[in-house]
JSON list of C-alpha atoms in Angstrom, two decimals:
[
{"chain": "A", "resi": 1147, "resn": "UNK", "atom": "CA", "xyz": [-66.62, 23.28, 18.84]},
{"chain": "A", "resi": 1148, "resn": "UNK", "atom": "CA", "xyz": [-63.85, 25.40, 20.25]},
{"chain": "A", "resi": 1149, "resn": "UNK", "atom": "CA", "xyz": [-64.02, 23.26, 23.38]},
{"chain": "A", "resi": 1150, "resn": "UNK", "atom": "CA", "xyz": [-63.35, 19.72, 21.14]},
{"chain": "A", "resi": 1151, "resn": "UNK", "atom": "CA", "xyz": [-60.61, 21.64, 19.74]},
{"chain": "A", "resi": 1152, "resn": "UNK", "atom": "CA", "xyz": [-58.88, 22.97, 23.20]},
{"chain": "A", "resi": 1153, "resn": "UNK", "atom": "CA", "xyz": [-59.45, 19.30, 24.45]},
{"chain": "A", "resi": 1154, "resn": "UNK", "atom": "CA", "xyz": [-57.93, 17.86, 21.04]},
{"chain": "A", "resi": 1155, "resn": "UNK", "atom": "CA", "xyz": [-54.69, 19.96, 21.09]},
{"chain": "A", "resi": 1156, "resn": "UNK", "atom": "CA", "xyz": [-54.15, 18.97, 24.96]},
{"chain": "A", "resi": 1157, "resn": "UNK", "atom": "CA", "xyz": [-54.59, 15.51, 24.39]},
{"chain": "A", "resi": 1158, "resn": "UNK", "atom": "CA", "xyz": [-52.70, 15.68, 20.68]},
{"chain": "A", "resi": 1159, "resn": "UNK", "atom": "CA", "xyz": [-49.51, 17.96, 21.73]},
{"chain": "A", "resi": 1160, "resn": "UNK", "atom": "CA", "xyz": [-48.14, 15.29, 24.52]},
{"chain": "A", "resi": 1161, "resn": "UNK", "atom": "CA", "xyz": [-48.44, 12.11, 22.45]},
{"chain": "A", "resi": 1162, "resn": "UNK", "atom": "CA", "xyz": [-46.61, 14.32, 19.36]},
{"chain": "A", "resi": 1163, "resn": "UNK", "atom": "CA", "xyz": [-44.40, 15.25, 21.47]},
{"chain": "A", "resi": 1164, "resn": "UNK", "atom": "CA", "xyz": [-43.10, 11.91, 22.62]},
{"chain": "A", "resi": 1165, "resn": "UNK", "atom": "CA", "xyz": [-43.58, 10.51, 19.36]},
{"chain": "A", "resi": 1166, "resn": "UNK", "atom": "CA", "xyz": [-40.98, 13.49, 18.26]},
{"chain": "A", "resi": 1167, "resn": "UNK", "atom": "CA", "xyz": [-38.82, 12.79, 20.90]},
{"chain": "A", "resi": 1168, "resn": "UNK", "atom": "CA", "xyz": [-38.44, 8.73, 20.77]},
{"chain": "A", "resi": 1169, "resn": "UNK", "atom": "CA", "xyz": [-38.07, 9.00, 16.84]},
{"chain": "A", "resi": 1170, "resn": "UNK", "atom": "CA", "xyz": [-34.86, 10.70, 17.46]},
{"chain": "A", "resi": 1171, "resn": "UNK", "atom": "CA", "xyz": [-34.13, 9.81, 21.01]},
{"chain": "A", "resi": 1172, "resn": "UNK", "atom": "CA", "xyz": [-30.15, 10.10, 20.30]},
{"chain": "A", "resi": 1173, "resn": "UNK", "atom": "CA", "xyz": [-30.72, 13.63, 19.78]},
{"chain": "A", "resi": 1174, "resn": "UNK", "atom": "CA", "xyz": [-31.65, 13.88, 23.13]},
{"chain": "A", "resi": 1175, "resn": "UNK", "atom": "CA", "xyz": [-29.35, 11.82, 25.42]},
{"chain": "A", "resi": 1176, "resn": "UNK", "atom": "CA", "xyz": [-25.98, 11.59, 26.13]},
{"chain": "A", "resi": 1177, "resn": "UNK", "atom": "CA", "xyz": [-23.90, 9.12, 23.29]},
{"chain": "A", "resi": 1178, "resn": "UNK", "atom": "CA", "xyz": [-23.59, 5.97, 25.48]},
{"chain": "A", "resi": 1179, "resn": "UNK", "atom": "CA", "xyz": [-19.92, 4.71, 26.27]},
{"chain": "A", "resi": 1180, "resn": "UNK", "atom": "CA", "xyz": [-19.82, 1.03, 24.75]},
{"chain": "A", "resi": 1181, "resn": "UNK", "atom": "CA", "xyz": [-15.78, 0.46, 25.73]},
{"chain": "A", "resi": 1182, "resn": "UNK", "atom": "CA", "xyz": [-14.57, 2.74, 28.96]},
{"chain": "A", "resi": 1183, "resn": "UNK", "atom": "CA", "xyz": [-10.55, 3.49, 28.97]},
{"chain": "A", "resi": 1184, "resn": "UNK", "atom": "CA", "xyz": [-8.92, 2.84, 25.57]},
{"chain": "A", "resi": 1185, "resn": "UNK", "atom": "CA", "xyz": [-5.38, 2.72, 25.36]},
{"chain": "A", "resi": 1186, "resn": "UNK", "atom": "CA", "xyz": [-4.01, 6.40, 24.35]},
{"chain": "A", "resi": 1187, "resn": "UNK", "atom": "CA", "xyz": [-1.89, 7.28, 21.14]},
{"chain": "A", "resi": 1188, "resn": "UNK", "atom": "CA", "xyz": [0.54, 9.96, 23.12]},
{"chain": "A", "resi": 1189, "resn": "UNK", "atom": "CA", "xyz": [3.62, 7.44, 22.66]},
{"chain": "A", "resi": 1190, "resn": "UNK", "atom": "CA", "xyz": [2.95, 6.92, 18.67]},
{"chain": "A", "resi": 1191, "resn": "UNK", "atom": "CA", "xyz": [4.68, 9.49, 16.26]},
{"chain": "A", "resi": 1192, "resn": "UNK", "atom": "CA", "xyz": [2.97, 12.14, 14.35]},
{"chain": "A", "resi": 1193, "resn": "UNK", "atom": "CA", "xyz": [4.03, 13.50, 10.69]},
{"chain": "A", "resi": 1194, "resn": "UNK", "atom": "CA", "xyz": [5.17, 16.80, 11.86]},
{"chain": "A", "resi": 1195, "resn": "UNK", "atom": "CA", "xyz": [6.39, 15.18, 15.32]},
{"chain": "A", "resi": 1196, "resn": "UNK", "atom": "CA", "xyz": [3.90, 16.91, 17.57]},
{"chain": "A", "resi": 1197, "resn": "UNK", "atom": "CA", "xyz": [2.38, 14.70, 20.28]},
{"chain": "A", "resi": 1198, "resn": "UNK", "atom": "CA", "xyz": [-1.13, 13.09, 19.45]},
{"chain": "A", "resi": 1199, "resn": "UNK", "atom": "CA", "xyz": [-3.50, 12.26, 22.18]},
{"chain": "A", "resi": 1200, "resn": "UNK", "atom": "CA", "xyz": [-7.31, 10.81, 22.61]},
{"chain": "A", "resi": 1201, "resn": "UNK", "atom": "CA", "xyz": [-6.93, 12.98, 25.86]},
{"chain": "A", "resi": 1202, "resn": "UNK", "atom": "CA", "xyz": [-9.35, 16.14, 26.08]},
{"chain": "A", "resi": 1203, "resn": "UNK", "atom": "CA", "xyz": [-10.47, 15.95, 22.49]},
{"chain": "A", "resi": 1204, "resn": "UNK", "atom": "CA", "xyz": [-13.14, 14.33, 20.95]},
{"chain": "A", "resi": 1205, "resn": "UNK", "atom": "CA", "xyz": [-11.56, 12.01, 18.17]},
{"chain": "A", "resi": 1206, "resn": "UNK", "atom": "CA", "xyz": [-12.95, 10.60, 15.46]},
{"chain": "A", "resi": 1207, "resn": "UNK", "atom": "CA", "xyz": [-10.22, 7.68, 14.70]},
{"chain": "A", "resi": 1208, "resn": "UNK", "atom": "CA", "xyz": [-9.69, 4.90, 12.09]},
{"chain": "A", "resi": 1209, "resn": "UNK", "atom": "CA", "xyz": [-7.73, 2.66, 11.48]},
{"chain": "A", "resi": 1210, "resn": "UNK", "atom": "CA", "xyz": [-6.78, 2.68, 7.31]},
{"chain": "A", "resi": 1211, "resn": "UNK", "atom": "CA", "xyz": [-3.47, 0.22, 6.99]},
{"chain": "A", "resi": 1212, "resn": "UNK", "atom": "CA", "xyz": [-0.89, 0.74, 4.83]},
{"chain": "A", "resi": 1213, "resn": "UNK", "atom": "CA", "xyz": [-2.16, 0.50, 1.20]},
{"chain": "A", "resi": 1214, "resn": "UNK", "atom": "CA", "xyz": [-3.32, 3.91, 1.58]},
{"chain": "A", "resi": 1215, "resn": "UNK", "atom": "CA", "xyz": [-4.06, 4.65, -1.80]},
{"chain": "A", "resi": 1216, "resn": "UNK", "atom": "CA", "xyz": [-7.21, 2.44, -2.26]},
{"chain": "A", "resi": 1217, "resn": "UNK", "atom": "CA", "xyz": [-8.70, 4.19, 0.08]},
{"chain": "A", "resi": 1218, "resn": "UNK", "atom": "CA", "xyz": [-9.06, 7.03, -0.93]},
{"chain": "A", "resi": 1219, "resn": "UNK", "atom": "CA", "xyz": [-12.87, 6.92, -0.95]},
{"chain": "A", "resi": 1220, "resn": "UNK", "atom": "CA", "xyz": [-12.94, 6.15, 2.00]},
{"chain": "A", "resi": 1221, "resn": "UNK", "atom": "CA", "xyz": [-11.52, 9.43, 3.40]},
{"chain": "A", "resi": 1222, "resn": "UNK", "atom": "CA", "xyz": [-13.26, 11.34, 0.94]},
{"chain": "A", "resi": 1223, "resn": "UNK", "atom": "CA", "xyz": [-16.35, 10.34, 2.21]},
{"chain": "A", "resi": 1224, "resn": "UNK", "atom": "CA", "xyz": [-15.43, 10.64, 5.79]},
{"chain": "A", "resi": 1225, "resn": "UNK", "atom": "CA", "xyz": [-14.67, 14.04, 4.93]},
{"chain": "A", "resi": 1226, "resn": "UNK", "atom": "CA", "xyz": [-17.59, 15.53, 3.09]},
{"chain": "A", "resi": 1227, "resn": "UNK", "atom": "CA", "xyz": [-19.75, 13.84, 5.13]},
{"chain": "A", "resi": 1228, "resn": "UNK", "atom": "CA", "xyz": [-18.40, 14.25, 8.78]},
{"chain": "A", "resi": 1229, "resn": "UNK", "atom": "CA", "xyz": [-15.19, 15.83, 8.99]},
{"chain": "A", "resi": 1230, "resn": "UNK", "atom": "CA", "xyz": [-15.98, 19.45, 6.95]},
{"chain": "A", "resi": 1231, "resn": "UNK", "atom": "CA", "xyz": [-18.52, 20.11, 9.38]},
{"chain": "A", "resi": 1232, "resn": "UNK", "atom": "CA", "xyz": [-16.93, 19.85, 12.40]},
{"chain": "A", "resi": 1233, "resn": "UNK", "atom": "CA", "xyz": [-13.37, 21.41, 11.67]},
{"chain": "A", "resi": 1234, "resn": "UNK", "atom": "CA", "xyz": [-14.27, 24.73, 13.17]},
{"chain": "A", "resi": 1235, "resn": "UNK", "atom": "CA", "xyz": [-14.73, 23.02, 16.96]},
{"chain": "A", "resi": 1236, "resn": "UNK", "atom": "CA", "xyz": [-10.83, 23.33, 18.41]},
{"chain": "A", "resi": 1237, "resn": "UNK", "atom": "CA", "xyz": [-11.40, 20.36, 20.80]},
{"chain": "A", "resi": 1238, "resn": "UNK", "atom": "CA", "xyz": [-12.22, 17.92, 17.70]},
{"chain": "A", "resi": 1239, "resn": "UNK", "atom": "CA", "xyz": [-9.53, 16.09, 15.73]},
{"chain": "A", "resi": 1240, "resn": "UNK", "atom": "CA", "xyz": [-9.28, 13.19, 13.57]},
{"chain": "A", "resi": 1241, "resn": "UNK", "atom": "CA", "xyz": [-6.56, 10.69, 13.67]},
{"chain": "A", "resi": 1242, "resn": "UNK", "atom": "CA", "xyz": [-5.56, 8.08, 11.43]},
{"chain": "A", "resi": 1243, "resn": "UNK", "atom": "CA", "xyz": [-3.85, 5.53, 13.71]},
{"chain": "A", "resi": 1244, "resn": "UNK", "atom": "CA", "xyz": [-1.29, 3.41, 10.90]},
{"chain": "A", "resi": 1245, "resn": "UNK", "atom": "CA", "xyz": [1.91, 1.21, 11.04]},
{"chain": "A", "resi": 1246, "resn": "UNK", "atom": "CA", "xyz": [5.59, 2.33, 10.46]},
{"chain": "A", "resi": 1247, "resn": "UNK", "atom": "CA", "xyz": [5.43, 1.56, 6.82]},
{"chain": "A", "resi": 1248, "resn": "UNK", "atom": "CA", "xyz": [2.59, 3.90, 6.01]},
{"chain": "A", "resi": 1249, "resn": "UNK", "atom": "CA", "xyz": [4.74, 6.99, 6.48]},
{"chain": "A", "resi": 1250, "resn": "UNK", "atom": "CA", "xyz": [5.71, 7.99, 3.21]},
{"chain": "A", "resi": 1251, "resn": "UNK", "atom": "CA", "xyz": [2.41, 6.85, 1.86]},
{"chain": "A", "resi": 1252, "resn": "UNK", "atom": "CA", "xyz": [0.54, 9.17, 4.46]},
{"chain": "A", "resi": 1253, "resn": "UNK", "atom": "CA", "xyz": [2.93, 12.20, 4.00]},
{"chain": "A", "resi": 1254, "resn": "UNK", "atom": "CA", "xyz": [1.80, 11.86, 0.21]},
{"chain": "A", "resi": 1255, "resn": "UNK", "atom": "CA", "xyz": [-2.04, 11.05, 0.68]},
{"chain": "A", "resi": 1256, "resn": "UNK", "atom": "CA", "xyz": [-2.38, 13.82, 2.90]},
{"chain": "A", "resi": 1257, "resn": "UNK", "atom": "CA", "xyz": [-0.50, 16.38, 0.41]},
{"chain": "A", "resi": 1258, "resn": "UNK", "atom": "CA", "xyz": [-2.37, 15.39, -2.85]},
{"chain": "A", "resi": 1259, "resn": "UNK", "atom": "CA", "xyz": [-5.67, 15.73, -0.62]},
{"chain": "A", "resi": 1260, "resn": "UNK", "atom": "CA", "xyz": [-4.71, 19.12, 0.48]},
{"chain": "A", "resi": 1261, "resn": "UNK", "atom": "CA", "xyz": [-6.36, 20.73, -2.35]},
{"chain": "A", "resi": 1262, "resn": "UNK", "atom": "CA", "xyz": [-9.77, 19.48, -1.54]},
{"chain": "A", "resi": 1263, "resn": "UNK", "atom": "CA", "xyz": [-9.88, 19.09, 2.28]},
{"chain": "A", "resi": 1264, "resn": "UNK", "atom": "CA", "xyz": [-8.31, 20.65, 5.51]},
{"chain": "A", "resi": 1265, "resn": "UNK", "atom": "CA", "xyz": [-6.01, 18.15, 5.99]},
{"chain": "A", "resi": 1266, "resn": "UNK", "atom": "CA", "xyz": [-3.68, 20.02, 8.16]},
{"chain": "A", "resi": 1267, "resn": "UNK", "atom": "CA", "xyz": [-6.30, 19.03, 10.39]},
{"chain": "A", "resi": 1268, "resn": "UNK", "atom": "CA", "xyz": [-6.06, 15.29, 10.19]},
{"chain": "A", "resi": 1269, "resn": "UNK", "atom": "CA", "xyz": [-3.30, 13.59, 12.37]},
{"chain": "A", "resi": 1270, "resn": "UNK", "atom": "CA", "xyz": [-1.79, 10.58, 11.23]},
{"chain": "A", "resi": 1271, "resn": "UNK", "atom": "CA", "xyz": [0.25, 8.75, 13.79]},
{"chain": "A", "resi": 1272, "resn": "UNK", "atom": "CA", "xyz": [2.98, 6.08, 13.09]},
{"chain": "A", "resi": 1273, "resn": "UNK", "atom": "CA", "xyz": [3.67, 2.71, 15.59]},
{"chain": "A", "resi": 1274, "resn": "UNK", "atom": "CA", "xyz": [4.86, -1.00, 14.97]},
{"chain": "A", "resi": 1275, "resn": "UNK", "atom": "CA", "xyz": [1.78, -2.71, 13.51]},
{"chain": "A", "resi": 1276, "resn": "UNK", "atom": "CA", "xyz": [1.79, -4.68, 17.15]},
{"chain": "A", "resi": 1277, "resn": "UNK", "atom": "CA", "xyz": [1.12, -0.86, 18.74]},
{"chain": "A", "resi": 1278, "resn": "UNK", "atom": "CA", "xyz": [-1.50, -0.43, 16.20]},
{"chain": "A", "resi": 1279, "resn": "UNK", "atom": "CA", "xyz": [-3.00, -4.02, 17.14]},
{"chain": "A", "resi": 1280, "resn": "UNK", "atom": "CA", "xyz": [-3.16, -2.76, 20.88]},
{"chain": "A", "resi": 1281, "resn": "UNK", "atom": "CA", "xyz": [-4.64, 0.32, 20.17]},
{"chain": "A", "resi": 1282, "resn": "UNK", "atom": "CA", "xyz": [-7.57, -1.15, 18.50]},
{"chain": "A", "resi": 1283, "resn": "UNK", "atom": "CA", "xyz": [-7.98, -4.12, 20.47]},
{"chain": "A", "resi": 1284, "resn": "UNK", "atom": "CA", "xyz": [-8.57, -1.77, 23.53]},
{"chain": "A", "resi": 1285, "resn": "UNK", "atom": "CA", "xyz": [-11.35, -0.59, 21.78]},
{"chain": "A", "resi": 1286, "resn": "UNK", "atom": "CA", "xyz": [-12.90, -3.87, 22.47]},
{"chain": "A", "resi": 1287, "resn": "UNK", "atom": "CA", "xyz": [-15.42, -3.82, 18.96]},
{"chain": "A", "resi": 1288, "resn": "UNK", "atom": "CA", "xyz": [-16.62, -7.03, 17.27]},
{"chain": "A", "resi": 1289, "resn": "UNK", "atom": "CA", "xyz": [-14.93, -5.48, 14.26]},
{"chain": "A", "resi": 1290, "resn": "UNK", "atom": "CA", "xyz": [-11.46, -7.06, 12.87]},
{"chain": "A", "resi": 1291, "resn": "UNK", "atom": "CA", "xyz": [-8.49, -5.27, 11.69]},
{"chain": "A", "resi": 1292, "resn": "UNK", "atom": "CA", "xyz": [-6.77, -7.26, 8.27]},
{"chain": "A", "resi": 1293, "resn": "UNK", "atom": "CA", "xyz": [-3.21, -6.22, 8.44]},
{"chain": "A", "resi": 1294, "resn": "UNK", "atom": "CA", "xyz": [-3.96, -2.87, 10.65]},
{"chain": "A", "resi": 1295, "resn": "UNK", "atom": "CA", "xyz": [-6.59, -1.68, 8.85]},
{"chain": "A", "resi": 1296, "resn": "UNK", "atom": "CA", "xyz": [-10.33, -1.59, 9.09]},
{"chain": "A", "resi": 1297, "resn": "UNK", "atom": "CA", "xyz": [-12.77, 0.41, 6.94]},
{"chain": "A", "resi": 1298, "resn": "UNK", "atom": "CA", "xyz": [-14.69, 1.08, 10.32]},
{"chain": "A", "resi": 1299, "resn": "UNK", "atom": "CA", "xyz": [-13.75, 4.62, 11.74]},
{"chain": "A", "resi": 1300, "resn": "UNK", "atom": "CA", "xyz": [-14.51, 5.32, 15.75]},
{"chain": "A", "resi": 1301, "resn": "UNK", "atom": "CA", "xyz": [-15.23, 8.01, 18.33]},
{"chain": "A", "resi": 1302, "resn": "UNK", "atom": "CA", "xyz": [-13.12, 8.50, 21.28]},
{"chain": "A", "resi": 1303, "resn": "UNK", "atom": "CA", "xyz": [-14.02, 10.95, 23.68]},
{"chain": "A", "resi": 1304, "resn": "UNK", "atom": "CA", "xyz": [-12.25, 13.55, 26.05]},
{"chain": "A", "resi": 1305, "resn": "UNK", "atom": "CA", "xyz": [-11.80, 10.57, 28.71]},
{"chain": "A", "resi": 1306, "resn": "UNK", "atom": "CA", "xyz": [-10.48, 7.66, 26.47]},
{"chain": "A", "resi": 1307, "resn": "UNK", "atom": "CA", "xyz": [-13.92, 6.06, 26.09]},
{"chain": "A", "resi": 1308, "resn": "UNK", "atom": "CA", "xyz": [-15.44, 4.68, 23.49]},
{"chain": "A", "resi": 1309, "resn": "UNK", "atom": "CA", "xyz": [-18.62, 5.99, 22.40]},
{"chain": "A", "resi": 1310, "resn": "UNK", "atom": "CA", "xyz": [-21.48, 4.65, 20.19]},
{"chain": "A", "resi": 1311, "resn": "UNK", "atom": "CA", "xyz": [-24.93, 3.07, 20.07]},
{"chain": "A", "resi": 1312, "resn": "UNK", "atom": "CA", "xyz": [-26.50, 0.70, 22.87]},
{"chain": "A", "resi": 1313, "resn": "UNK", "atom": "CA", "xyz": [-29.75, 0.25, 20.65]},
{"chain": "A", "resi": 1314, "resn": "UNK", "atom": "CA", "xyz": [-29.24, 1.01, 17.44]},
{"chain": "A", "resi": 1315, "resn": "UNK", "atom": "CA", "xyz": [-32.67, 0.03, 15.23]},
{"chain": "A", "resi": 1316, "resn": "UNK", "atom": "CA", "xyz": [-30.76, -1.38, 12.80]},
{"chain": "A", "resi": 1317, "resn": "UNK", "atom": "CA", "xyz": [-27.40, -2.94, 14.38]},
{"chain": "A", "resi": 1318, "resn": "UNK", "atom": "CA", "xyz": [-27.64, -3.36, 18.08]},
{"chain": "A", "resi": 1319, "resn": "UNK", "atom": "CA", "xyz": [-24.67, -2.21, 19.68]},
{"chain": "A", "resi": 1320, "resn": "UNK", "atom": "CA", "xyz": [-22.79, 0.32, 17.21]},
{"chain": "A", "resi": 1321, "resn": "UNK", "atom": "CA", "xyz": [-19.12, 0.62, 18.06]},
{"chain": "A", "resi": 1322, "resn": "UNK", "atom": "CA", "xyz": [-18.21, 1.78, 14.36]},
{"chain": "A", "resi": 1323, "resn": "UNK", "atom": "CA", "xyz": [-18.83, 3.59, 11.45]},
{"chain": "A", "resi": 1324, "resn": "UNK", "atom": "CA", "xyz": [-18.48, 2.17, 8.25]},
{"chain": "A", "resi": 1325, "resn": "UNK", "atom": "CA", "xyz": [-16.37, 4.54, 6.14]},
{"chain": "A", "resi": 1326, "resn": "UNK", "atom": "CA", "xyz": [-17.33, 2.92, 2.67]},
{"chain": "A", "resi": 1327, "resn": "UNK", "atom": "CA", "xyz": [-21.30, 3.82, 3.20]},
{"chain": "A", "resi": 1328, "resn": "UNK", "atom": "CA", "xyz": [-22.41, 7.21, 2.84]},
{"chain": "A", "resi": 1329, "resn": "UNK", "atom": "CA", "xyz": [-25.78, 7.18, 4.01]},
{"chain": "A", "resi": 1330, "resn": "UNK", "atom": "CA", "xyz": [-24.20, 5.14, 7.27]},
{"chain": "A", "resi": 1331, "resn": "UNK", "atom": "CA", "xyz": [-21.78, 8.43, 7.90]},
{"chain": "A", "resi": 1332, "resn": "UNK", "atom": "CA", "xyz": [-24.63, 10.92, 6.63]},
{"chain": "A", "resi": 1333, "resn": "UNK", "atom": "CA", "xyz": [-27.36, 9.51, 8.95]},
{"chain": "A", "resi": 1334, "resn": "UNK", "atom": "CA", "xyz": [-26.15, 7.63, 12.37]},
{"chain": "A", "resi": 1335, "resn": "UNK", "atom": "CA", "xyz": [-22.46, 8.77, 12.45]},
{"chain": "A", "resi": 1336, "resn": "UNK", "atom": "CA", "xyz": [-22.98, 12.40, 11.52]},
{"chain": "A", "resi": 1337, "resn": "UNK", "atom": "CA", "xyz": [-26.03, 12.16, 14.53]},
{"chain": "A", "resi": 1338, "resn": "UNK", "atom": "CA", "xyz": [-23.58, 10.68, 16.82]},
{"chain": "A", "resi": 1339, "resn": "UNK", "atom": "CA", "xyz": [-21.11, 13.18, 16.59]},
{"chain": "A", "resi": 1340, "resn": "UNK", "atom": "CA", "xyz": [-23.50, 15.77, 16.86]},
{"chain": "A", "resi": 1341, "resn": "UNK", "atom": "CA", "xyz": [-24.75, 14.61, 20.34]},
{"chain": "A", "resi": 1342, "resn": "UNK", "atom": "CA", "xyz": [-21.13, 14.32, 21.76]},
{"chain": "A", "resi": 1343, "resn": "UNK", "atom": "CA", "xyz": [-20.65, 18.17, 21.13]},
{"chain": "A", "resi": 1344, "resn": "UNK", "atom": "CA", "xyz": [-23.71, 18.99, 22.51]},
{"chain": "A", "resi": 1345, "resn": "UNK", "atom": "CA", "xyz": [-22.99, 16.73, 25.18]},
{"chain": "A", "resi": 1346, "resn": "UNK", "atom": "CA", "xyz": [-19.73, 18.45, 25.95]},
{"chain": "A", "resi": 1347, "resn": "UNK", "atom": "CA", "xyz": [-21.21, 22.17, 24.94]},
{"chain": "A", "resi": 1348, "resn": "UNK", "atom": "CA", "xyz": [-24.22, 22.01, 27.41]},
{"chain": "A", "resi": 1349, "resn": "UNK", "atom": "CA", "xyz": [-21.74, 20.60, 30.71]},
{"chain": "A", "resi": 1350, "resn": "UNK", "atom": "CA", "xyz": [-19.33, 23.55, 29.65]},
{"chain": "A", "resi": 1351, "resn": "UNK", "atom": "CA", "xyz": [-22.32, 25.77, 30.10]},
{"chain": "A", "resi": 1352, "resn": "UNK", "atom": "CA", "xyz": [-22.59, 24.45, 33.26]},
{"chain": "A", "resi": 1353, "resn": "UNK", "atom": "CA", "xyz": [-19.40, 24.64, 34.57]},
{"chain": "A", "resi": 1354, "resn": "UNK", "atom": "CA", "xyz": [-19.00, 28.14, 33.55]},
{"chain": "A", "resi": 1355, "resn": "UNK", "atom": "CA", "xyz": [-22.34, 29.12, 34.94]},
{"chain": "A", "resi": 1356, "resn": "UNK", "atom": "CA", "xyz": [-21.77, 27.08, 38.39]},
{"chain": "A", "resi": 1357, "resn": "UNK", "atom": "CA", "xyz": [-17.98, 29.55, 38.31]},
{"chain": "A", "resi": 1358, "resn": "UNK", "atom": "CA", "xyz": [-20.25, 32.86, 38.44]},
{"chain": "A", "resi": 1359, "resn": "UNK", "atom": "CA", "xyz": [-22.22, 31.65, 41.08]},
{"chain": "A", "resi": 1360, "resn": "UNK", "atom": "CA", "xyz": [-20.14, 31.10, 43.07]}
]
């Protein structure tokens, strides 16, 4: 008996094991880069006039127009669900890419959402609404912007790529995140991001253990 059971776990533990591991095989790989090289933000302007870049930070980026009162959900969302979690990681930011117009609007959204979020930590960046166009056609996405906005939110990494999904059960190829769905942010964005900062904790393990070697 003891010997069908030492012969059951060996044969049991490997095929759990890979059926663990392929269930949630993002978990375990690096987030694939769907759109290398997007065009940077460093020559839009920021509220406070501080320079914004996609450069060495991991950016979680949308796109939201210039009616930004109806969407209001949208951010809220965004925030409980990915945003709050993440704050405390100093290479992470989230920018709100938006035309001239906006300004005022933004300067007001982001005050009236103080109270409930850390939105000194969101950057919202101003350009002509041809910038904006640029911007997010460098992204290369099947996604559309209607008059520079797009409920579909992005991750940008440290190098200017775009990162997403090659083989996403459900979509394909996932260059977006639909802001409007929680359980899209809860389960495959909030999974995504997770793997990037792993990705980028575990190589700066590695660098800094390759420094005391040597």
């Amino acid at each position: 008996m003891k010997k069908f059971l030492v012969l059951l776990v060996l044969f049991a533990l490997p095929i759990i094991a890979y059926m663990f591991f392929a269930s949630g095989q993002n978990n375990f790989a690096k987030l694939p880069v769907l759109t290398p090289e997007v065009n940077d933000v460093s020559k839009f302007e920021s509220l406070d006039g501080e320079p914004i870049s996609f450069e060495d930070k991991i950016s979680i980026v949308a796109f939201f127009g210039k009616d930004l009162d109806n969407l209001k959900g949208n951010t809220f969302n965004l925030d409980q669900k990915i945003l709050e979690k993440y704050y405390e990681f100093k290479d992470f930011q989230f920018v709100v890419v938006l035309p001239q117009e906006a300004r005022e609007e933004a300067k007001k959204f982001k005050e009236e959402f103080s109270g409930i979020s850390e939105t000194e930590k969101w950057e919202f960046i101003f350009g002509t609404s041809a910038q904006v166009e640029e911007v997010f056609e460098s992204f290369n996405t099947p996604h559309q912007l209607n008059n520079t906005y797009t409920p579909y939110v992005f991750i940008v990494d440290k190098d200017l790529n775009l990162r997403g999904r090659d083989e996403d059960e459900d979509f394909g190829k996932v260059y977006g995140y639909d802001s409007r769905s929680v359980a899209e942010l809860s389960d495959k964005m909030n999974d995504d991001v997770k793997v990037i900062l792993a990705e980028y904790r575990l190589a700066l393990k590695k660098n800094n253990a390759e420094r005391k070697n040597n």
